[in-house]
Amino acid sequence: MAGWRKLVFFATNILGLSCLQLQDLGGQWSLTEATGKYNNLNATVPGGIYTDLMQNKIIGDIFYGNNDTETRWVAETNWTYKYQFAVDDSILNHSTVNIVFEGLDTFATILVNDVEIGTSQNMFVRYIFDVKDVLKLGNNNIEVRFASPIITAKELSSKQGYDVPPVCPQDVQNGECHVNQIRKMQASFSWDWGPAFPSMGIWKEVYLEAFDSSVIRYLLVDYDETSDDSWMITISAYLSATKGKTLEGKLRYTLETDVSSIEQIVEVNEPSNDNDEIKIDYSFTVPKITVRNWWPNGYGEAKLYALSAQFQSGSEVSSKNIKIGFRKIEIVQEPIASGLSFYFKVNDVPIFAKGANEIPIDILPEKGQNPETIAKILESAHAANMNMLRVWGGGVYESDYFYQKTDELGILVWQDFMFACAMYPTYPEFLNNVRVEIRHQIKRLHSHPSIALWAGNNENEIALMTDWYNTKKNLTLFKNDYLKLYIDTVRSELLNITNNVLFLSSSPSNGEESEEEHYLAKNPGDPLFGDVHFYNYLVNSLVSTTYPIPRFASEYGYQSLPDADTWLTVTDDVDNLDPGSVFMYHRQHHVLGFAENSLLIGYQLNLNKSIPDYYKTYIFYSQIVQALSIKFETEYYRSFMGRVDSEGRGNTMGALFWQLNDVWVAPTWSGIDYTGKWKMLQYYAIEFFAPTIITGYLDVSRQFAVYAMSEIVSLVGVSLDVSAVVEVYSWSSFERVGFSEYNVTLEYGKSVEVNVIDTDNYLQSLGCGSLSEARTNCFFYLTLLSGNAVIAPHNLIMATSLKQSNLTKTTVEIVSIRQVDTQAKKFEISIQADGVSLFVWLDSHQIRGRFSENGFAQIGPTKNVSFQAEEATSVAELETVLTIVHLNNAEYQ
Ligand SMILES: *[C@@H]1O[C@H](CO)[C@@H](O)[C@H](O)[C@H]1NC(C)=O
Ligand SMILES: *[C@@H]1O[C@H](CO)[C@@H](O)[C@H](O)[C@H]1NC(C)=O
Ligand SMILES: *[C@@H]1O[C@H](CO)[C@@H](O)[C@H](O)[C@H]1NC(C)=O
Ligand SMILES: *[C@@H]1O[C@H](CO)[C@@H](O)[C@H](O)[C@H]1NC(C)=O
Ligand SMILES: *[C@@H]1O[C@H](CO)[C@@H](O)[C@H](O)[C@H]1NC(C)=O
Ligand SMILES: *[C@@H]1O[C@H](CO)[C@@H](O)[C@H](O)[C@H]1NC(C)=O
Ligand SMILES: *[C@@H]1O[C@H](CO)[C@@H](O)[C@H](O)[C@H]1NC(C)=O
Ligand SMILES: *[C@@H]1O[C@H](CO)[C@@H](O)[C@H](O)[C@H]1NC(C)=O
Ligand SMILES: *[C@@H]1O[C@H](CO)[C@@H](O)[C@H](O)[C@H]1NC(C)=O
């Protein structure tokens, strides 16, 4: 844990100036169970109760077996963290001495030298307590007494005077009740993809700060285009000043542009006030030719510029360094056909938002701070051509490092406020608690160029308006509560801090139409407005009529199982991997989850429980069907870019699937499993999110409509003549049986219909078989060419379901592995097949790394795939571990 701490401690003297004094209080603390059952255990701060108890071997690996429920007593217990530390006069001589907790999870009473200095009740707030009068020279002690979040939530549940539903999660989740009563990660009491670990602890840094004048708490930067040739930068510096003293000094800003360093000095002279913070606003212009725009992934460089602020008062200096990006962002909601459009425009370019929903980096909040884990997940998103992630409202406002990475990688963030799938209390203390949270999080995060949008909550408008939680009988009551919380509290706090921000009251919502309907639309899932969330696990997922045609799909998904290696990190018994096992049902938190998964698989493939190692087939099939379904659905949404149907549906401009990552090993909707390994879905995302694609789908009358579309930014305002090639192959040979080429003109952001093919007649005419059998013997293979260059991923489209396809049994083998770099991390793998082979899946098992593609179709005898290992390895080692499977071999049929 200590390896990734990043508090910066300033040297005391730079050019004769004394800096703000900081003293880290992190490190080894002691931990005591409140009734004395466990005493003076070693604990790590920052950290958390589960991590500490695992380290002390009081509990085993919480992720193993059923240990989530077996260790629940931990969260029903009060725990006290204690620490002794020495303080000298370099701290104590200052006018102000504070203790700063960057994060307390959640209910704590804090004592310094046995004097209570304060309490905490919100995990998302930074707590700062004045300790000037309680600290003494030499040894001091601090105690942080945590109260059980489960018991506290229950106690608080009587405060509203009526039940605030849902009171408890569904039984299948093995969760805890009343999480909506507390300002803590909502998923820590369980979710349908996650376990309940109601954590406690000092989950972020804790330190002493000492100063005579002030400290810069936040820098809030807004940028506006003032004219064609300048940006206007407005910086609000929030300073905490010593109470009762005039705040006097120089605030110096330095911005590094492409050509020079711009320095601005603001003279500050503010009379003392009782506010915790003094806000200093200052604006200056930056010529546009001196900076470049910040662009999302795929549109250009995510260019960042260093901005530093230094406040000097007498000889004391407080500084803050951030990076900013110059970008303009809008949501365009204009009348089209029927309804309103809904899309993001960045630097005047309409952007199709492509990506996924992020759930917390880890179920234990302290582990969610690990930069390696964060970087790996976000780099995976970037590598799969994603340009937007939604940070979902049941998790946490992620770490500073998370948003620094999204800034660097050009990944826009749709940021929810942390309210999800519930009604919430609105008694005054609750709302005040929320106010503090909103102010802190907005000031902390607003300056990140990657944050595109703030949304009030996850699904609470639609839950209320379509009666998920039996609120209908008291609708007015809950409607008023809704407006009090998200409009009068969250929205007004946000807009009071900055107007330069995009806000939606909920996700999904109808955007401006929801506002028209006073934030509570009759049908918040209306496809003609705003965003939609869409799930249906009962019908065939490879049929276009299954899906809505929305303006923006901000959630959609299907479950799959992580692979066997990943499962074996949480059980030693292979029998547990059978999808019908008690172990599996413990991990499956979605009611009817396996029944739905099997049904969905059943549309495509035959499951036979009697085959040996059935679990392997089930896992493989679940990943195939998940990848195929999300590919189909995403490409269908993309095919409505710049196009509406006869009912005015379409102009779709966003596809964020559910879900990017995992917080434990379980059947979930993720593309990346808890060990960081990519499922087939994540590999497929590279292609279905590629900037240019060619795709197609069959309608009920078996017409095959082919579409091509591009979001290559160099196409804005111009057009490109390309040729779309539709080839037909039979499953039984590498020789193609049909070929047609169509000239089409691509324009930025407009899906063009290439052609509509009368499938069965066409395939019959090519000799694929009789009118009814032709579809089972042949498939389409789409290619998009500009001149001779292939400009989109090839796309294999089946003419019928997989199980009806007359696949041939084939053999697929790795024929060579070659090292292609000098660090022994990059390898080229050559694969040979004796017939058309589907879902060829390579696995490097314990050698962690990523393939250039995986789960692919091999429609020629040889195929080369590259492998990027995380650590240096060798051809010999890879040869030993590398396995290859595919759909057509006996094992999987
Ligand atoms: C606690 O840590 C100290 C020093 O770091 C070590 O000497 C001691 O053995 C540890 N105690 C336990 C129970 O691990
Ligand atoms: C949890 O898992 C471990 C295996 O890592 C086991 O030894 C332990 O007894 C389990 N139970 C609890 C309550 O920790
Ligand atoms: C703190 O103040 C005392 C008394 O004024 C003084 O003797 C001492 O040198 C000061 N210490 C520091 C580190 O400034
Ligand atoms: C746990 O802490 C809460 C809040 O301080 C207190 O009301 C409760 O009595 C404590 N329970 C135990 C068992 O110490
Ligand atoms: C509606 O809420 C009011 C206020 O708490 C309560 O008195 C009443 O019983 C509730 N009605 C229903 C049907 O739940
Ligand atoms: C808005 O924020 C300012 C501080 O910037 C504060 O003084 C004022 O009371 C706030 N207004 C509302 C309505 O919260
Ligand atoms: C299922 O698998 C078993 C064992 O391999 C085999 O005997 C049986 O015929 C299969 N059933 C079907 C319907 O394919
Ligand atoms: C299935 O394909 C084989 C060739 O692999 C062919 O001989 C057979 O006729 C096909 N079956 C049908 C029903 O078309
Ligand atoms: C497509 O365009 C090329 C040159 O632009 C032309 O030679 C070719 O005949 C066209 N093909 C079709 C099918 O129209």
Short mmCIF file of N, CA and C and ligand atoms in Angstrom, two decimals, residues 161-162 473-474 477, ligand 5:
data_model
loop_
_atom_site.label_atom_id
_atom_site.label_comp_id
_atom_site.label_asym_id
_atom_site.label_seq_id
_atom_site.Cartn_x
_atom_site.Cartn_y
_atom_site.Cartn_z
N GLY A 161 -38.84 9.35 8.85
CA GLY A 161 -40.23 9.24 9.30
C GLY A 161 -41.06 8.29 8.45
N TYR A 162 -40.54 7.85 7.33
CA TYR A 162 -41.20 6.82 6.53
C TYR A 162 -40.13 6.03 5.81
N LYS A 473 -48.04 4.65 -4.73
CA LYS A 473 -49.11 5.01 -3.79
C LYS A 473 -48.80 6.32 -3.05
N ASN A 474 -47.55 6.73 -3.04
CA ASN A 474 -47.19 7.99 -2.39
C ASN A 474 -46.33 8.83 -3.33
N LEU A 477 -45.23 12.50 -2.56
CA LEU A 477 -44.20 12.54 -1.51
C LEU A 477 -42.81 12.28 -2.10
C1 LIG B 5 -47.63 8.11 2.37
O1 LIG B 5 -46.76 8.84 3.15
C2 LIG B 5 -47.40 9.41 4.28
C3 LIG B 5 -46.40 10.32 4.96
O2 LIG B 5 -45.44 9.58 5.62
C4 LIG B 5 -47.87 8.32 5.20
O3 LIG B 5 -48.55 8.87 6.28
C5 LIG B 5 -48.78 7.42 4.44
O4 LIG B 5 -49.08 6.30 5.23
C6 LIG B 5 -48.13 6.96 3.16
N1 LIG B 5 -49.09 6.25 2.39
C7 LIG B 5 -48.83 5.09 1.88
C8 LIG B 5 -49.97 4.50 1.10
O5 LIG B 5 -47.77 4.51 2.02
#
